[in-house]
């Protein structure tokens, strides 16, 4: 069993840490660079490990290149069982409970380590997330012990900017060729399935590493060919979930909004927050929280909250606080620029269009606050909501063109993309096509579990393209250096 939470204390206790170490158990590991890496003798017979395996997107990709998976790890039991059905290999459970000596030697390490600590949608605790953020150090520990020739990591793009870039710098310092690094030559690139002809925009950062210099490595070529979601849809699938009455009613209300909008008024590009229509609480130089800290809720007595609610007429502090939009109730003394911009734009849009918005507004109040927000990503398109791909998200009702599906996330049932012109949700098998995982023999039986697993998965075509480029580029270098290497897979 091993648990790693800080690399500085392991690799070089005398160096000033790149960040404040977390006070948790450490294991001392040898981190020296290998003097002479063993080249892959044949691309067709390389060995790889699949960490945080999920549905096995990395496995599927590297198997197509001739790789043999010698170890996998996945902490969710139902996904381990499905992985075994699909690949004939039962993964280990919690990676922190696996002894390093029990991990077989391998040529390629793959890991889509947990992204929630670095995602814009989460709290962005990063390495300080005690449950998931420090699992990167377990990956580094395996690299230090086993010294595979290559690695391929995947995460959310925000990883590169997290903590003002310090997280990415620390990763480079740990894995790279610097004095205290593991000796890997590293490259990183943002890639999305739509770059490879798959109708889904889901940008992820891929990080590759090699013990051989990456002089001849280049990222797979992106395509700008148009895509269509129709290519992944089945004709009248029997397992397609129909829309509930409430969902249809909500979409009809927003469709009415589009049709009421005058022809000379373009539906805004920015998210529409209807709770700001009629609100007057201060937001430019202060926040409701700041006023609350200064003078209690009396500081907001003369202002209006969501949809013009008069805060001063409410009796209790709890009622007054709840009258504010949820995005205005954050415990901060100053809102970030993007939030102030959206509040300002929404209030101006309402002021300019109050005449036709005001009669419509009561119709949206019957829905939860998340459904009182709207994103129209179809600039210049026909104003018929049922012509498009739809999705209910925490950020609101999102409308997209038919060329791509919304980015798959670890979805709840209500967040599954909706095919508007068929008035139904996408099926798990259709979403599997978006991740190039449709050839798997088995998906989770529960649609809820299937959608969540697919939202956490990697796209196997993207991974295959990256892995092929990485392995072939280093094979070329070894050939130039008179190493004994095998032929590439055609």
Short mmCIF file of C-alpha atoms in Angstrom, two decimals:
data_model
loop_
_atom_site.label_atom_id
_atom_site.label_comp_id
_atom_site.label_asym_id
_atom_site.label_seq_id
_atom_site.Cartn_x
_atom_site.Cartn_y
_atom_site.Cartn_z
CA UNK A 1 0.00 0.00 0.00
CA UNK A 2 1.28 3.44 -0.79
CA UNK A 3 -0.02 6.96 -0.44
CA UNK A 4 1.71 9.96 -1.95
CA UNK A 5 0.68 13.56 -1.42
CA UNK A 6 3.78 15.71 -1.95
CA UNK A 7 6.60 15.21 -4.43
CA UNK A 8 9.07 17.78 -3.12
CA UNK A 9 9.45 15.94 0.15
CA UNK A 10 10.17 12.72 -1.75
CA UNK A 11 12.43 13.74 -4.61
CA UNK A 12 14.53 16.44 -2.97
CA UNK A 13 13.91 17.33 0.67
CA UNK A 14 16.44 20.13 0.47
CA UNK A 15 14.69 22.03 -2.29
CA UNK A 16 12.18 24.76 -1.51
CA UNK A 17 8.74 23.28 -2.23
CA UNK A 18 6.81 24.54 -5.23
CA UNK A 19 3.77 24.61 -3.00
CA UNK A 20 3.05 24.06 0.67
CA UNK A 21 3.20 20.29 1.29
CA UNK A 22 0.05 18.63 2.56
CA UNK A 23 0.45 17.02 5.96
CA UNK A 24 -0.35 13.43 5.00
CA UNK A 25 1.59 10.14 4.92
CA UNK A 26 4.43 9.91 2.43
CA UNK A 27 6.42 7.04 1.03
CA UNK A 28 10.09 7.43 0.16
CA UNK A 29 10.77 6.48 -3.45
CA UNK A 30 13.85 6.43 -5.62
CA UNK A 31 13.43 9.14 -8.24
CA UNK A 32 16.66 8.85 -10.20
CA UNK A 33 16.52 9.11 -13.96
CA UNK A 34 17.09 5.86 -15.87
CA UNK A 35 20.48 5.91 -17.56
CA UNK A 36 19.47 3.92 -20.62
CA UNK A 37 15.81 3.27 -21.34
CA UNK A 38 14.89 -0.04 -22.90
CA UNK A 39 13.38 0.58 -26.34
CA UNK A 40 10.18 -1.14 -27.43
CA UNK A 41 11.26 -4.07 -29.55
CA UNK A 42 8.02 -4.13 -31.50
CA UNK A 43 5.12 -1.74 -31.58
CA UNK A 44 2.85 -4.76 -31.94
CA UNK A 45 3.84 -6.21 -28.58
CA UNK A 46 4.17 -3.28 -26.20
CA UNK A 47 2.73 -3.54 -22.70
CA UNK A 48 0.66 -0.85 -21.02
CA UNK A 49 -1.17 -0.09 -17.78
CA UNK A 50 -4.56 1.60 -17.60
CA UNK A 51 -4.99 3.71 -14.45
CA UNK A 52 -8.35 5.24 -13.43
CA UNK A 53 -9.61 2.97 -16.18
CA UNK A 54 -13.35 3.72 -16.16
CA UNK A 55 -14.94 2.17 -19.24
CA UNK A 56 -11.54 1.49 -20.80
CA UNK A 57 -11.09 4.18 -23.45
CA UNK A 58 -7.30 4.01 -23.15
CA UNK A 59 -7.42 0.20 -23.30
CA UNK A 60 -9.55 0.19 -26.43
CA UNK A 61 -7.22 2.67 -28.15
CA UNK A 62 -3.91 1.00 -27.31
CA UNK A 63 -5.29 -2.45 -28.03
CA UNK A 64 -5.96 -1.31 -31.60
CA UNK A 65 -2.27 -0.38 -31.85
CA UNK A 66 -1.20 -3.87 -30.80
CA UNK A 67 -0.68 -3.19 -27.10
CA UNK A 68 -1.25 -5.65 -24.27
CA UNK A 69 -2.80 -4.36 -21.05
CA UNK A 70 -0.95 -5.94 -18.11
CA UNK A 71 -2.58 -3.97 -15.29
CA UNK A 72 -5.63 -1.77 -14.77
CA UNK A 73 -7.04 0.08 -11.79
CA UNK A 74 -10.54 1.44 -11.21
CA UNK A 75 -12.05 2.17 -7.81
CA UNK A 76 -15.75 1.77 -8.75
CA UNK A 77 -16.76 -1.87 -8.38
CA UNK A 78 -19.48 -1.90 -11.05
CA UNK A 79 -17.02 -0.46 -13.59
CA UNK A 80 -14.42 -3.09 -12.66
CA UNK A 81 -16.96 -5.81 -13.44
CA UNK A 82 -17.86 -4.22 -16.77
CA UNK A 83 -14.17 -3.77 -17.63
CA UNK A 84 -13.65 -7.49 -17.03
CA UNK A 85 -16.55 -8.36 -19.35
CA UNK A 86 -15.21 -6.09 -22.09
CA UNK A 87 -11.50 -6.87 -21.84
CA UNK A 88 -11.07 -10.10 -19.86
CA UNK A 89 -9.05 -8.32 -17.17
CA UNK A 90 -10.35 -7.50 -13.69
CA UNK A 91 -8.87 -4.17 -12.54
CA UNK A 92 -7.42 -3.54 -9.13
CA UNK A 93 -9.45 -1.23 -6.90
CA UNK A 94 -8.15 1.84 -5.09
CA UNK A 95 -4.79 2.67 -6.66
CA UNK A 96 -3.49 3.99 -3.33
CA UNK A 97 -3.93 0.49 -1.86
CA UNK A 98 -1.88 -1.26 -4.54
CA UNK A 99 1.73 -2.14 -3.79
CA UNK A 100 4.14 -0.81 -6.41
CA UNK A 101 5.81 -4.22 -6.65
CA UNK A 102 2.48 -5.72 -7.72
CA UNK A 103 2.30 -3.51 -10.80
CA UNK A 104 3.93 -5.34 -13.74
CA UNK A 105 6.68 -3.76 -15.79
CA UNK A 106 5.25 -1.94 -18.78
CA UNK A 107 6.17 0.26 -21.74
CA UNK A 108 3.32 2.77 -21.65
CA UNK A 109 1.45 4.23 -18.68
CA UNK A 110 -1.95 5.80 -19.33
CA UNK A 111 -4.02 7.73 -16.82
CA UNK A 112 -7.01 10.02 -16.97
CA UNK A 113 -6.46 11.04 -13.37
CA UNK A 114 -9.46 12.67 -11.64
CA UNK A 115 -10.25 16.04 -13.17
CA UNK A 116 -12.79 17.44 -10.70
CA UNK A 117 -10.16 19.15 -8.48
CA UNK A 118 -8.97 21.15 -11.51
CA UNK A 119 -12.27 21.73 -13.33
CA UNK A 120 -13.78 25.20 -13.68
CA UNK A 121 -17.09 23.63 -12.67
CA UNK A 122 -15.75 22.57 -9.26
CA UNK A 123 -14.04 24.21 -6.31
CA UNK A 124 -10.64 23.96 -8.06
CA UNK A 125 -8.85 22.66 -4.94
CA UNK A 126 -6.26 20.97 -7.16
CA UNK A 127 -3.55 19.07 -5.32
CA UNK A 128 -5.05 20.20 -2.02
CA UNK A 129 -8.14 18.08 -2.67
CA UNK A 130 -7.59 15.30 -0.14
CA UNK A 131 -9.74 12.74 -1.94
CA UNK A 132 -8.79 13.13 -5.61
CA UNK A 133 -6.37 15.97 -6.30
CA UNK A 134 -3.28 14.24 -4.94
CA UNK A 135 -3.81 11.04 -6.98
CA UNK A 136 -1.45 12.55 -9.54
CA UNK A 137 1.37 11.82 -7.09
CA UNK A 138 0.43 8.13 -7.15
CA UNK A 139 0.83 8.22 -10.92
CA UNK A 140 4.24 9.87 -10.49
CA UNK A 141 5.22 7.22 -7.94
CA UNK A 142 4.51 4.45 -10.45
CA UNK A 143 6.50 6.27 -13.13
CA UNK A 144 9.41 6.64 -10.70
CA UNK A 145 9.36 2.97 -9.74
CA UNK A 146 8.60 1.32 -13.09
CA UNK A 147 10.14 3.82 -15.51
CA UNK A 148 7.92 3.03 -18.52
CA UNK A 149 9.20 4.41 -21.77
CA UNK A 150 6.10 6.52 -22.42
CA UNK A 151 3.13 7.96 -20.63
CA UNK A 152 -0.12 9.53 -21.82
CA UNK A 153 -2.17 11.55 -19.34
CA UNK A 154 -5.55 13.25 -19.85
CA UNK A 155 -7.33 15.95 -17.88
CA UNK A 156 -9.45 19.09 -18.19
CA UNK A 157 -7.85 22.04 -20.03
CA UNK A 158 -8.03 24.16 -16.88
CA UNK A 159 -5.23 22.00 -15.46
CA UNK A 160 -2.77 24.14 -17.43
CA UNK A 161 -4.07 27.37 -15.85
CA UNK A 162 -5.01 26.07 -12.41
CA UNK A 163 -3.57 28.07 -9.51
CA UNK A 164 -2.26 30.66 -11.99
CA UNK A 165 -0.19 28.02 -13.78
CA UNK A 166 1.63 26.78 -10.69
CA UNK A 167 0.02 23.32 -10.82
CA UNK A 168 1.22 22.73 -14.39
CA UNK A 169 4.71 23.99 -13.51
CA UNK A 170 4.84 21.53 -10.63
CA UNK A 171 3.75 18.66 -12.87
CA UNK A 172 6.49 19.57 -15.36
CA UNK A 173 9.07 19.78 -12.58
CA UNK A 174 8.12 16.36 -11.24
CA UNK A 175 7.93 14.53 -14.57
CA UNK A 176 10.42 16.47 -16.66
CA UNK A 177 14.13 16.44 -17.40
CA UNK A 178 15.14 18.99 -14.78
CA UNK A 179 17.49 18.28 -11.93
CA UNK A 180 14.81 16.79 -9.70
CA UNK A 181 12.50 15.40 -12.39
CA UNK A 182 11.89 11.84 -13.53
CA UNK A 183 13.61 12.43 -16.86
CA UNK A 184 10.67 12.53 -19.25
CA UNK A 185 10.50 14.79 -22.28
CA UNK A 186 7.02 16.28 -22.10
CA UNK A 187 4.51 17.86 -24.47
CA UNK A 188 0.92 18.97 -23.88
CA UNK A 189 -1.91 19.84 -26.24
CA UNK A 190 -5.64 20.56 -26.08
CA UNK A 191 -7.63 18.20 -28.29
CA UNK A 192 -11.34 17.57 -28.84
CA UNK A 193 -13.23 14.75 -30.62
CA UNK A 194 -14.52 17.23 -33.21
CA UNK A 195 -10.87 17.74 -34.28
CA UNK A 196 -11.05 14.12 -35.49
CA UNK A 197 -14.42 14.18 -37.26
CA UNK A 198 -16.51 13.14 -34.24
CA UNK A 199 -19.53 15.39 -33.54
CA UNK A 200 -18.67 16.42 -29.99
CA UNK A 201 -16.81 19.49 -28.76
CA UNK A 202 -15.13 18.27 -25.58
CA UNK A 203 -11.71 19.79 -25.20
CA UNK A 204 -9.23 17.96 -22.96
CA UNK A 205 -5.54 18.41 -22.37
CA UNK A 206 -3.33 15.47 -23.31
CA UNK A 207 0.13 15.24 -21.77
CA UNK A 208 2.64 12.87 -23.32
CA UNK A 209 6.03 11.91 -21.97
CA UNK A 210 8.95 9.92 -23.36
CA UNK A 211 12.36 8.94 -22.03
CA UNK A 212 13.60 9.52 -25.59
CA UNK A 213 13.60 13.17 -26.81
CA UNK A 214 10.44 14.15 -28.67
CA UNK A 215 12.32 15.80 -31.54
CA UNK A 216 10.28 14.06 -34.26
CA UNK A 217 7.01 14.02 -32.38
CA UNK A 218 4.10 16.06 -33.66
CA UNK A 219 0.53 16.05 -32.47
CA UNK A 220 -2.00 14.31 -34.73
CA UNK A 221 -3.34 16.54 -37.47
CA UNK A 222 -6.70 18.11 -36.73
CA UNK A 223 -9.49 18.19 -39.28
CA UNK A 224 -11.79 21.10 -39.95
CA UNK A 225 -14.31 18.95 -41.83
CA UNK A 226 -17.92 19.65 -40.84
CA UNK A 227 -19.60 17.20 -38.49
CA UNK A 228 -23.22 16.28 -37.82
CA UNK A 229 -24.80 14.72 -34.77
CA UNK A 230 -26.97 12.68 -37.14
CA UNK A 231 -23.97 10.39 -37.71
CA UNK A 232 -24.23 9.01 -34.16
CA UNK A 233 -28.02 8.83 -33.86
CA UNK A 234 -30.13 5.69 -34.22
CA UNK A 235 -33.49 5.67 -35.98
CA UNK A 236 -36.22 5.59 -33.32
CA UNK A 237 -34.21 3.71 -30.64
CA UNK A 238 -36.45 1.64 -28.37
CA UNK A 239 -34.53 2.60 -25.21
CA UNK A 240 -34.73 6.36 -25.82
CA UNK A 241 -36.18 8.15 -22.81
CA UNK A 242 -39.03 10.51 -23.66
CA UNK A 243 -39.24 14.05 -22.34
CA UNK A 244 -41.30 14.67 -19.23
CA UNK A 245 -44.25 17.05 -19.23
CA UNK A 246 -42.26 19.59 -17.17
CA UNK A 247 -39.29 19.48 -19.57
CA UNK A 248 -41.56 20.02 -22.58
CA UNK A 249 -43.38 22.85 -20.79
CA UNK A 250 -40.08 24.56 -19.90
CA UNK A 251 -38.78 24.31 -23.46
CA UNK A 252 -42.07 25.64 -24.81
CA UNK A 253 -41.79 28.67 -22.51
CA UNK A 254 -38.30 29.46 -23.81
CA UNK A 255 -39.44 28.80 -27.38
CA UNK A 256 -42.17 31.39 -26.81
CA UNK A 257 -39.46 33.80 -25.58
CA UNK A 258 -37.58 33.34 -28.87
CA UNK A 259 -40.69 33.97 -30.92
CA UNK A 260 -41.62 37.08 -28.90
CA UNK A 261 -38.15 38.53 -29.45
CA UNK A 262 -38.50 41.11 -32.28
CA UNK A 263 -36.85 40.27 -35.59
CA UNK A 264 -34.52 43.25 -35.27
CA UNK A 265 -33.32 42.03 -31.84
CA UNK A 266 -30.76 39.22 -31.94
CA UNK A 267 -31.10 36.79 -29.00
CA UNK A 268 -27.99 37.50 -26.90
CA UNK A 269 -24.78 35.52 -27.17
CA UNK A 270 -24.27 35.70 -23.40
CA UNK A 271 -26.15 33.51 -20.88
CA UNK A 272 -29.57 34.93 -20.09
CA UNK A 273 -30.17 35.07 -16.33
CA UNK A 274 -33.85 35.95 -16.02
CA UNK A 275 -33.49 36.48 -12.26
CA UNK A 276 -31.49 39.64 -13.08
CA UNK A 277 -34.46 41.10 -14.95
CA UNK A 278 -35.81 43.60 -12.44
CA UNK A 279 -33.00 43.14 -9.88
CA UNK A 280 -31.18 46.21 -8.54
CA UNK A 281 -28.85 44.94 -5.79
CA UNK A 282 -25.31 46.41 -6.04
CA UNK A 283 -22.70 44.35 -7.86
CA UNK A 284 -20.10 46.62 -9.49
CA UNK A 285 -18.00 47.72 -6.49
CA UNK A 286 -19.45 45.59 -3.72
CA UNK A 287 -21.57 42.46 -3.19
CA UNK A 288 -24.62 41.52 -1.14
CA UNK A 289 -22.31 39.48 1.08
CA UNK A 290 -20.11 42.53 1.72
CA UNK A 291 -23.16 44.61 2.65
CA UNK A 292 -24.40 41.82 4.88
CA UNK A 293 -21.07 41.72 6.70
CA UNK A 294 -21.08 45.51 7.09
CA UNK A 295 -24.63 46.18 8.26
CA UNK A 296 -26.60 42.94 8.20
CA UNK A 297 -29.43 42.46 5.74
CA UNK A 298 -30.65 46.00 6.43
CA UNK A 299 -27.99 47.11 3.97
CA UNK A 300 -30.09 45.61 1.16
CA UNK A 301 -33.48 46.96 2.28
CA UNK A 302 -33.85 49.46 -0.53
CA UNK A 303 -32.86 47.06 -3.32
CA UNK A 304 -34.63 44.47 -5.44
CA UNK A 305 -33.60 40.84 -5.74
CA UNK A 306 -34.52 38.12 -8.24
CA UNK A 307 -37.13 39.22 -10.80
CA UNK A 308 -37.64 42.53 -9.01
CA UNK A 309 -38.52 41.10 -5.58
CA UNK A 310 -38.46 43.94 -3.00
CA UNK A 311 -35.99 42.74 -0.39
CA UNK A 312 -37.09 45.27 2.25
CA UNK A 313 -40.59 43.81 2.40
CA UNK A 314 -39.30 40.42 3.59
CA UNK A 315 -39.12 39.92 7.34
CA UNK A 316 -36.35 37.47 8.14
CA UNK A 317 -32.67 37.50 7.22
CA UNK A 318 -33.12 34.07 5.62
CA UNK A 319 -35.95 35.29 3.40
CA UNK A 320 -34.04 38.37 2.31
CA UNK A 321 -30.92 36.38 1.50
CA UNK A 322 -32.94 33.79 -0.45
CA UNK A 323 -34.51 36.60 -2.51
CA UNK A 324 -31.16 37.17 -4.21
CA UNK A 325 -30.07 35.16 -7.26
CA UNK A 326 -27.93 32.17 -6.26
CA UNK A 327 -24.96 33.57 -8.18
CA UNK A 328 -25.14 36.73 -6.03
CA UNK A 329 -25.07 34.89 -2.70
CA UNK A 330 -21.43 33.84 -2.81
CA UNK A 331 -19.27 34.73 0.18
CA UNK A 332 -17.05 37.26 -1.55
CA UNK A 333 -16.40 40.97 -1.14
CA UNK A 334 -16.08 41.51 -4.89
CA UNK A 335 -17.48 39.64 -7.86
CA UNK A 336 -15.11 38.45 -10.62
CA UNK A 337 -15.15 40.46 -13.85
CA UNK A 338 -16.98 37.79 -15.88
CA UNK A 339 -19.85 37.71 -13.38
CA UNK A 340 -20.15 41.48 -13.26
CA UNK A 341 -20.16 41.57 -17.06
CA UNK A 342 -22.99 39.02 -17.29
CA UNK A 343 -25.07 40.80 -14.64
CA UNK A 344 -24.60 44.14 -16.40
CA UNK A 345 -25.43 42.70 -19.83
CA UNK A 346 -28.57 40.99 -18.54
CA UNK A 347 -29.88 44.10 -16.82
CA UNK A 348 -29.25 46.17 -19.93
CA UNK A 349 -30.97 43.61 -22.17
CA UNK A 350 -34.00 43.71 -19.87
CA UNK A 351 -34.06 47.50 -19.80
CA UNK A 352 -33.94 47.61 -23.62
CA UNK A 353 -36.63 44.93 -24.09
CA UNK A 354 -38.81 45.27 -21.01
CA UNK A 355 -41.95 45.92 -23.05
CA UNK A 356 -42.18 42.39 -24.46
CA UNK A 357 -40.24 40.54 -21.72
CA UNK A 358 -42.44 41.75 -18.85
CA UNK A 359 -45.66 39.96 -19.96
CA UNK A 360 -43.69 36.74 -20.61
CA UNK A 361 -41.64 36.72 -17.39
CA UNK A 362 -44.23 35.14 -15.02
CA UNK A 363 -44.26 32.00 -17.18
CA UNK A 364 -40.65 31.11 -16.36
CA UNK A 365 -41.06 31.64 -12.60
CA UNK A 366 -42.77 28.25 -12.15
CA UNK A 367 -39.49 26.44 -12.90
CA UNK A 368 -36.37 25.88 -10.74
CA UNK A 369 -33.79 28.66 -10.91
CA UNK A 370 -31.46 26.65 -13.18
CA UNK A 371 -34.26 26.47 -15.77
CA UNK A 372 -34.76 30.24 -15.54
CA UNK A 373 -31.43 30.63 -17.36
CA UNK A 374 -30.94 30.24 -21.09
CA UNK A 375 -28.00 29.91 -23.49
CA UNK A 376 -28.68 30.49 -27.19
CA UNK A 377 -25.64 29.17 -29.06
CA UNK A 378 -27.32 29.43 -32.46
CA UNK A 379 -26.59 32.98 -33.58
CA UNK A 380 -28.55 33.75 -36.74
CA UNK A 381 -30.43 30.45 -36.60
CA UNK A 382 -34.16 29.85 -37.02
CA UNK A 383 -35.90 30.74 -33.77
CA UNK A 384 -37.46 27.35 -33.13
CA UNK A 385 -36.02 25.61 -30.10
CA UNK A 386 -37.14 22.17 -31.32
CA UNK A 387 -34.83 22.36 -34.35
CA UNK A 388 -31.70 21.99 -32.22
CA UNK A 389 -29.74 19.91 -29.74
CA UNK A 390 -30.75 20.86 -26.20
CA UNK A 391 -29.36 20.27 -22.74
CA UNK A 392 -30.36 21.16 -19.19
CA UNK A 393 -27.30 22.21 -17.18
CA UNK A 394 -26.63 24.04 -13.95
CA UNK A 395 -25.82 27.05 -16.15
CA UNK A 396 -29.26 26.93 -17.77
CA UNK A 397 -31.12 25.56 -20.78
CA UNK A 398 -28.50 25.29 -23.53
CA UNK A 399 -29.38 25.31 -27.24
CA UNK A 400 -26.80 24.16 -29.83
CA UNK A 401 -26.71 23.55 -33.56
CA UNK A 402 -26.99 20.03 -34.95
CA UNK A 403 -23.36 19.84 -35.99
CA UNK A 404 -22.11 18.73 -32.56
CA UNK A 405 -23.45 17.32 -29.32
CA UNK A 406 -22.92 19.16 -26.04
CA UNK A 407 -19.78 18.17 -24.18
CA UNK A 408 -20.42 14.95 -22.30
CA UNK A 409 -19.88 15.37 -18.58
CA UNK A 410 -20.46 13.11 -15.57
CA UNK A 411 -24.16 13.62 -16.18
CA UNK A 412 -27.30 13.18 -14.17
CA UNK A 413 -30.35 11.89 -16.04
CA UNK A 414 -31.61 15.44 -16.54
CA UNK A 415 -28.35 16.57 -18.20
CA UNK A 416 -28.41 14.05 -21.03
CA UNK A 417 -28.49 15.82 -24.44
CA UNK A 418 -31.95 16.17 -25.98
CA UNK A 419 -32.62 15.66 -29.69
CA UNK A 420 -35.13 18.47 -30.12
CA UNK A 421 -36.59 17.46 -33.49
CA UNK A 422 -37.31 13.96 -32.12
CA UNK A 423 -38.35 15.19 -28.66
CA UNK A 424 -36.26 12.59 -26.84
CA UNK A 425 -33.02 12.14 -24.93
CA UNK A 426 -29.93 10.59 -26.47
CA UNK A 427 -29.41 6.95 -25.54
CA UNK A 428 -26.31 5.55 -23.78
CA UNK A 429 -25.26 3.80 -27.00
CA UNK A 430 -25.48 7.04 -28.98
CA UNK A 431 -23.41 8.82 -26.32
CA UNK A 432 -20.92 5.95 -26.48
CA UNK A 433 -20.43 6.78 -30.17
CA UNK A 434 -19.51 10.33 -29.16
CA UNK A 435 -16.69 8.82 -27.07
CA UNK A 436 -15.81 6.22 -29.74
CA UNK A 437 -16.70 3.50 -27.22
CA UNK A 438 -19.64 2.00 -29.12
CA UNK A 439 -17.73 -1.22 -29.87
CA UNK A 440 -17.68 -2.19 -26.19
CA UNK A 441 -19.69 -5.33 -25.51
CA UNK A 442 -21.21 -3.94 -22.34
CA UNK A 443 -22.13 -0.59 -20.78
CA UNK A 444 -23.60 -0.12 -17.28
CA UNK A 445 -27.15 -1.48 -17.09
CA UNK A 446 -28.43 1.63 -15.33
CA UNK A 447 -28.80 4.58 -17.70
CA UNK A 448 -27.76 6.88 -14.86
CA UNK A 449 -24.51 4.95 -14.33
CA UNK A 450 -23.93 4.65 -18.08
CA UNK A 451 -24.22 8.38 -18.71
CA UNK A 452 -21.98 9.19 -15.74
CA UNK A 453 -19.31 6.72 -16.88
CA UNK A 454 -19.43 8.03 -20.45
CA UNK A 455 -19.11 11.59 -19.16
CA UNK A 456 -15.92 10.60 -17.33
CA UNK A 457 -14.48 8.60 -20.24
CA UNK A 458 -11.79 9.47 -22.76
CA UNK A 459 -12.48 9.34 -26.48
CA UNK A 460 -10.70 6.27 -27.80
CA UNK A 461 -10.08 7.69 -31.30
CA UNK A 462 -8.37 10.78 -29.86
CA UNK A 463 -6.23 8.59 -27.57
CA UNK A 464 -5.34 6.22 -30.42
CA UNK A 465 -4.23 9.14 -32.59
CA UNK A 466 -2.06 10.57 -29.81
CA UNK A 467 -0.55 7.18 -28.91
CA UNK A 468 0.22 6.34 -32.53
CA UNK A 469 1.97 9.68 -33.06
CA UNK A 470 3.97 9.30 -29.84
CA UNK A 471 5.13 5.73 -30.33
CA UNK A 472 5.92 6.10 -34.01
CA UNK A 473 7.88 9.33 -33.50
CA UNK A 474 10.20 7.74 -30.97
CA UNK A 475 10.52 4.60 -33.08
CA UNK A 476 11.85 6.83 -35.89
CA UNK A 477 14.46 8.32 -33.58
CA UNK A 478 15.54 4.87 -32.40
CA UNK A 479 15.85 3.70 -36.00
CA UNK A 480 18.12 6.65 -36.73
CA UNK A 481 20.14 5.65 -33.66
CA UNK A 482 20.48 2.04 -34.91
CA UNK A 483 18.31 0.62 -32.15
CA UNK A 484 16.64 -2.70 -32.86
CA UNK A 485 13.00 -1.76 -33.34
CA UNK A 486 10.11 -3.48 -35.05
CA UNK A 487 7.88 -2.38 -37.82
CA UNK A 488 5.06 0.03 -37.25
CA UNK A 489 1.49 -1.16 -37.39
CA UNK A 490 0.01 -0.32 -40.77
#
